[in-house]
PDB file of C-alpha atoms in Angstrom:
ATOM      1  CA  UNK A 947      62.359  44.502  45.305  1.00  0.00           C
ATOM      2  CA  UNK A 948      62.702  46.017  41.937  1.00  0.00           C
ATOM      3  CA  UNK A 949      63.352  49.779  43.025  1.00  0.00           C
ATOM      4  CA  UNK A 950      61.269  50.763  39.835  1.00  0.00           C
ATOM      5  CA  UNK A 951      59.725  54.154  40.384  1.00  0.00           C
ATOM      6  CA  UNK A 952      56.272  54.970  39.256  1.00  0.00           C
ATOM      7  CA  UNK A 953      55.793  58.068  37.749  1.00  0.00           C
ATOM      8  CA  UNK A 954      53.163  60.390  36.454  1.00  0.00           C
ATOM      9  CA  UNK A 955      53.660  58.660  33.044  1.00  0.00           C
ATOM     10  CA  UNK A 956      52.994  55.529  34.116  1.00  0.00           C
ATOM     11  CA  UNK A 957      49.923  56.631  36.033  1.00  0.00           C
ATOM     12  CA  UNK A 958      48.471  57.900  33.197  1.00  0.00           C
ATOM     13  CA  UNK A 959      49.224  55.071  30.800  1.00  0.00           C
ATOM     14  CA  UNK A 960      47.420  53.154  33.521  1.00  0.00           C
ATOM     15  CA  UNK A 961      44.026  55.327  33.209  1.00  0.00           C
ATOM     16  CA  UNK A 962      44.491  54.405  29.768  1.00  0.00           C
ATOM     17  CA  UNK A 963      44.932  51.084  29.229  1.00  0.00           C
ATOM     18  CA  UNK A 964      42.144  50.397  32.488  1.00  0.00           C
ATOM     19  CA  UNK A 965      39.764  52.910  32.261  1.00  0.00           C
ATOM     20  CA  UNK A 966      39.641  53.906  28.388  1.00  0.00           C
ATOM     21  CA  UNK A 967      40.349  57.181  28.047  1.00  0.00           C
ATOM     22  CA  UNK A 968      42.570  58.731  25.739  1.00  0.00           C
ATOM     23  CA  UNK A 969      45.911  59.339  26.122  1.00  0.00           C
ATOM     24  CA  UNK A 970      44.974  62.756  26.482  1.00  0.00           C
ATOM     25  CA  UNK A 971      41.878  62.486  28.820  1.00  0.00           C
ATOM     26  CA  UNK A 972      44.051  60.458  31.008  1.00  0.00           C
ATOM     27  CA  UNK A 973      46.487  62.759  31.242  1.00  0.00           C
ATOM     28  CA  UNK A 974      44.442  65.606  32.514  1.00  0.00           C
ATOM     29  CA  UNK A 975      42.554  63.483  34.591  1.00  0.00           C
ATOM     30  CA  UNK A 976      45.566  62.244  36.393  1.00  0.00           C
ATOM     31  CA  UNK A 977      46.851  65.887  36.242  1.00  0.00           C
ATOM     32  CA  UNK A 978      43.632  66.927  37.859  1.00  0.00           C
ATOM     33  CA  UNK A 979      43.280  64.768  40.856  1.00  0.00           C
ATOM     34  CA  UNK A 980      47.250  65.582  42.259  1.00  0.00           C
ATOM     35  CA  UNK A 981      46.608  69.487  41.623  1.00  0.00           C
ATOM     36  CA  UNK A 982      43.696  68.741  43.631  1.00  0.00           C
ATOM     37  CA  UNK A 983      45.404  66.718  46.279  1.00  0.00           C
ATOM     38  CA  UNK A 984      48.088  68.915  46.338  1.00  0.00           C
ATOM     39  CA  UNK A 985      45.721  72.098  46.845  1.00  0.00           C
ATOM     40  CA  UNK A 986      44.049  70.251  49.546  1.00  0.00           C
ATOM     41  CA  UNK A 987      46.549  69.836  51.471  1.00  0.00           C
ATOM     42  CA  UNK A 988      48.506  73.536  51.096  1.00  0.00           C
ATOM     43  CA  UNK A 989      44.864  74.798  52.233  1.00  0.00           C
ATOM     44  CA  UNK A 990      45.531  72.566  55.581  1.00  0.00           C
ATOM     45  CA  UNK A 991      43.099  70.111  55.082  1.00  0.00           C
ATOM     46  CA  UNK A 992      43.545  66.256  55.576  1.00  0.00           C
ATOM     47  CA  UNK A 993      43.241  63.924  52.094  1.00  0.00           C
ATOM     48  CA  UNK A 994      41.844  60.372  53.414  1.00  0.00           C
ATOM     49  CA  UNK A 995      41.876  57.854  50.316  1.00  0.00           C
ATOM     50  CA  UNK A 996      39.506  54.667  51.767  1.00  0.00           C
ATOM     51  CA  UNK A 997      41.412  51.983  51.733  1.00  0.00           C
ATOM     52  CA  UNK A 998      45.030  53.623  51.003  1.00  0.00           C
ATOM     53  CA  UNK A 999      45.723  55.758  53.495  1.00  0.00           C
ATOM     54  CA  UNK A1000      45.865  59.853  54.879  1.00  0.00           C
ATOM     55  CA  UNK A1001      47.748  62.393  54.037  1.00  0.00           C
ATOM     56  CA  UNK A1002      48.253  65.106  56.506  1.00  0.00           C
ATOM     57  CA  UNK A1003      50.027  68.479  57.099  1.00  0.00           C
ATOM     58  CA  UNK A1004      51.782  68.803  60.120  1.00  0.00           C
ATOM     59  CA  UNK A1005      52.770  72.037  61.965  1.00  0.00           C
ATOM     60  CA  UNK A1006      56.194  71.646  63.421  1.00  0.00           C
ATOM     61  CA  UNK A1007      57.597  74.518  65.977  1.00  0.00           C
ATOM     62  CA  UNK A1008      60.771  75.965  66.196  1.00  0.00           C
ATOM     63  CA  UNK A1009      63.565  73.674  68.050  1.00  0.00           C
ATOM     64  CA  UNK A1010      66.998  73.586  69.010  1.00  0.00           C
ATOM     65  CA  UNK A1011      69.139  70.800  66.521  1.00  0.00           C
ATOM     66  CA  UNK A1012      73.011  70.343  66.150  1.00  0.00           C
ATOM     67  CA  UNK A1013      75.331  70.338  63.372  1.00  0.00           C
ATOM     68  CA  UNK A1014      76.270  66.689  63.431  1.00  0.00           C
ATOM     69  CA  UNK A1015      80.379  67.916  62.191  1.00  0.00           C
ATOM     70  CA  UNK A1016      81.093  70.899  64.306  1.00  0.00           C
ATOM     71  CA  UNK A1017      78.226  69.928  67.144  1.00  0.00           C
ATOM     72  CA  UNK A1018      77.361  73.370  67.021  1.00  0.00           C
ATOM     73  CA  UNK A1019      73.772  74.197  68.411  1.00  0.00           C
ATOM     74  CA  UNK A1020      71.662  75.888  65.560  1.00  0.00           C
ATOM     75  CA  UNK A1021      68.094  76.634  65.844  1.00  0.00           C
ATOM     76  CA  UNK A1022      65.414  74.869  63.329  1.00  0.00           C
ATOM     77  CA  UNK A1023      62.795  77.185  61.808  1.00  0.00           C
ATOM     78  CA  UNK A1024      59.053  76.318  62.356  1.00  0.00           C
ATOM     79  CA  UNK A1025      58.157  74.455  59.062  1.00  0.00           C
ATOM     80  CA  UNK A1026      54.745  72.279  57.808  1.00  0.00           C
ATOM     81  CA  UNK A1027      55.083  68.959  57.217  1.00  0.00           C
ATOM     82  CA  UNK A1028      53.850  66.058  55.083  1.00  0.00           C
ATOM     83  CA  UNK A1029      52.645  63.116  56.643  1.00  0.00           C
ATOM     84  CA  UNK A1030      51.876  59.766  54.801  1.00  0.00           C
ATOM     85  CA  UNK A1031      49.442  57.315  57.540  1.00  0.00           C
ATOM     86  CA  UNK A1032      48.398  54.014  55.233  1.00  0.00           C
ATOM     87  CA  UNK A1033      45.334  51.934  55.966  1.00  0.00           C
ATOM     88  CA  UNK A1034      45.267  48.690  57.571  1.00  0.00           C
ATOM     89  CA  UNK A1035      43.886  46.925  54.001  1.00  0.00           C
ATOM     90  CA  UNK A1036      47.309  48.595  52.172  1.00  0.00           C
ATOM     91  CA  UNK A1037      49.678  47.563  54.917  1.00  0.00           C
ATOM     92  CA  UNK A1038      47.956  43.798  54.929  1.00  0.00           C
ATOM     93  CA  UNK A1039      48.255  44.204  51.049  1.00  0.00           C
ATOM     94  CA  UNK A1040      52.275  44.927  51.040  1.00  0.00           C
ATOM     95  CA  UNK A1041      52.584  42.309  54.205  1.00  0.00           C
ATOM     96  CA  UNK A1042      50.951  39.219  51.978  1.00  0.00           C
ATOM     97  CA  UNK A1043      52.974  40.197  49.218  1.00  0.00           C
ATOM     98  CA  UNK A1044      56.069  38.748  51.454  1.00  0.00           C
ATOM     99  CA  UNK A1045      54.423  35.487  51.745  1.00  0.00           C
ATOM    100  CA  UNK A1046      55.677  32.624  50.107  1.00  0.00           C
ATOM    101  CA  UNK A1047      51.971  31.674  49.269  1.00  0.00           C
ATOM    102  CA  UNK A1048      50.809  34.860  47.869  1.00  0.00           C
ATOM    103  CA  UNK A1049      50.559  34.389  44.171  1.00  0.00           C
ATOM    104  CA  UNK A1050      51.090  37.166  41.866  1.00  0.00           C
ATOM    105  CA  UNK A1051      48.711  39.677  41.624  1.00  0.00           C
ATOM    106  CA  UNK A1052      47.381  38.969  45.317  1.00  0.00           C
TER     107      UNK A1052
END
């Protein structure tokens, strides 16, 4: 594990080196498609990327939790929350990376 981060950057260097775009283009085309995942998923709705995996908002009511120093009872506010599901092909695509076998790039 190299515990490199990928970031926004880096995606759209990618769309530029693969796809041919410029620097620019690739940019705003990168910019594009997270404001529209992002909108997607503020307006409820479920993003499903075939062969990646879903991303979901999830409603989450109002419970009871406690402060873990003073185990004080204090109640949690009703909140929305992300959910990441991946696909079966990206899970079996991070498990063969494991394998001794796998050569780079697999």
């Amino acid at each position: 594990m190299t515990g490199r981060t990928v970031t926004r950057a880096d995606l759209c260097e990618a769309v530029y080196q693969k796809v041919g775009l410029s620097r620019t283009e690739s940019a705003e085309l990168v910019e594009m498609v997270l404001k529209e995942v992002a909108q997607t998923l503020v307006d409820g709705e479920t993003v499903k990327l075939s062969s990646f995996g879903t991303f979901a908002v999830r409603d989450k009511g109002e419970r009871i939790g406690r402060n873990p120093k003073t185990g004080e009872e204090v109640p949690i506010a009703p909140r929305r929350v992300l959910v990441f599901k991946p696909s079966n092909v990206l899970k079996k695509k991070i498990n063969d990376a494991l394998s001794p076998e796998a050569g780079p790039g697999d």
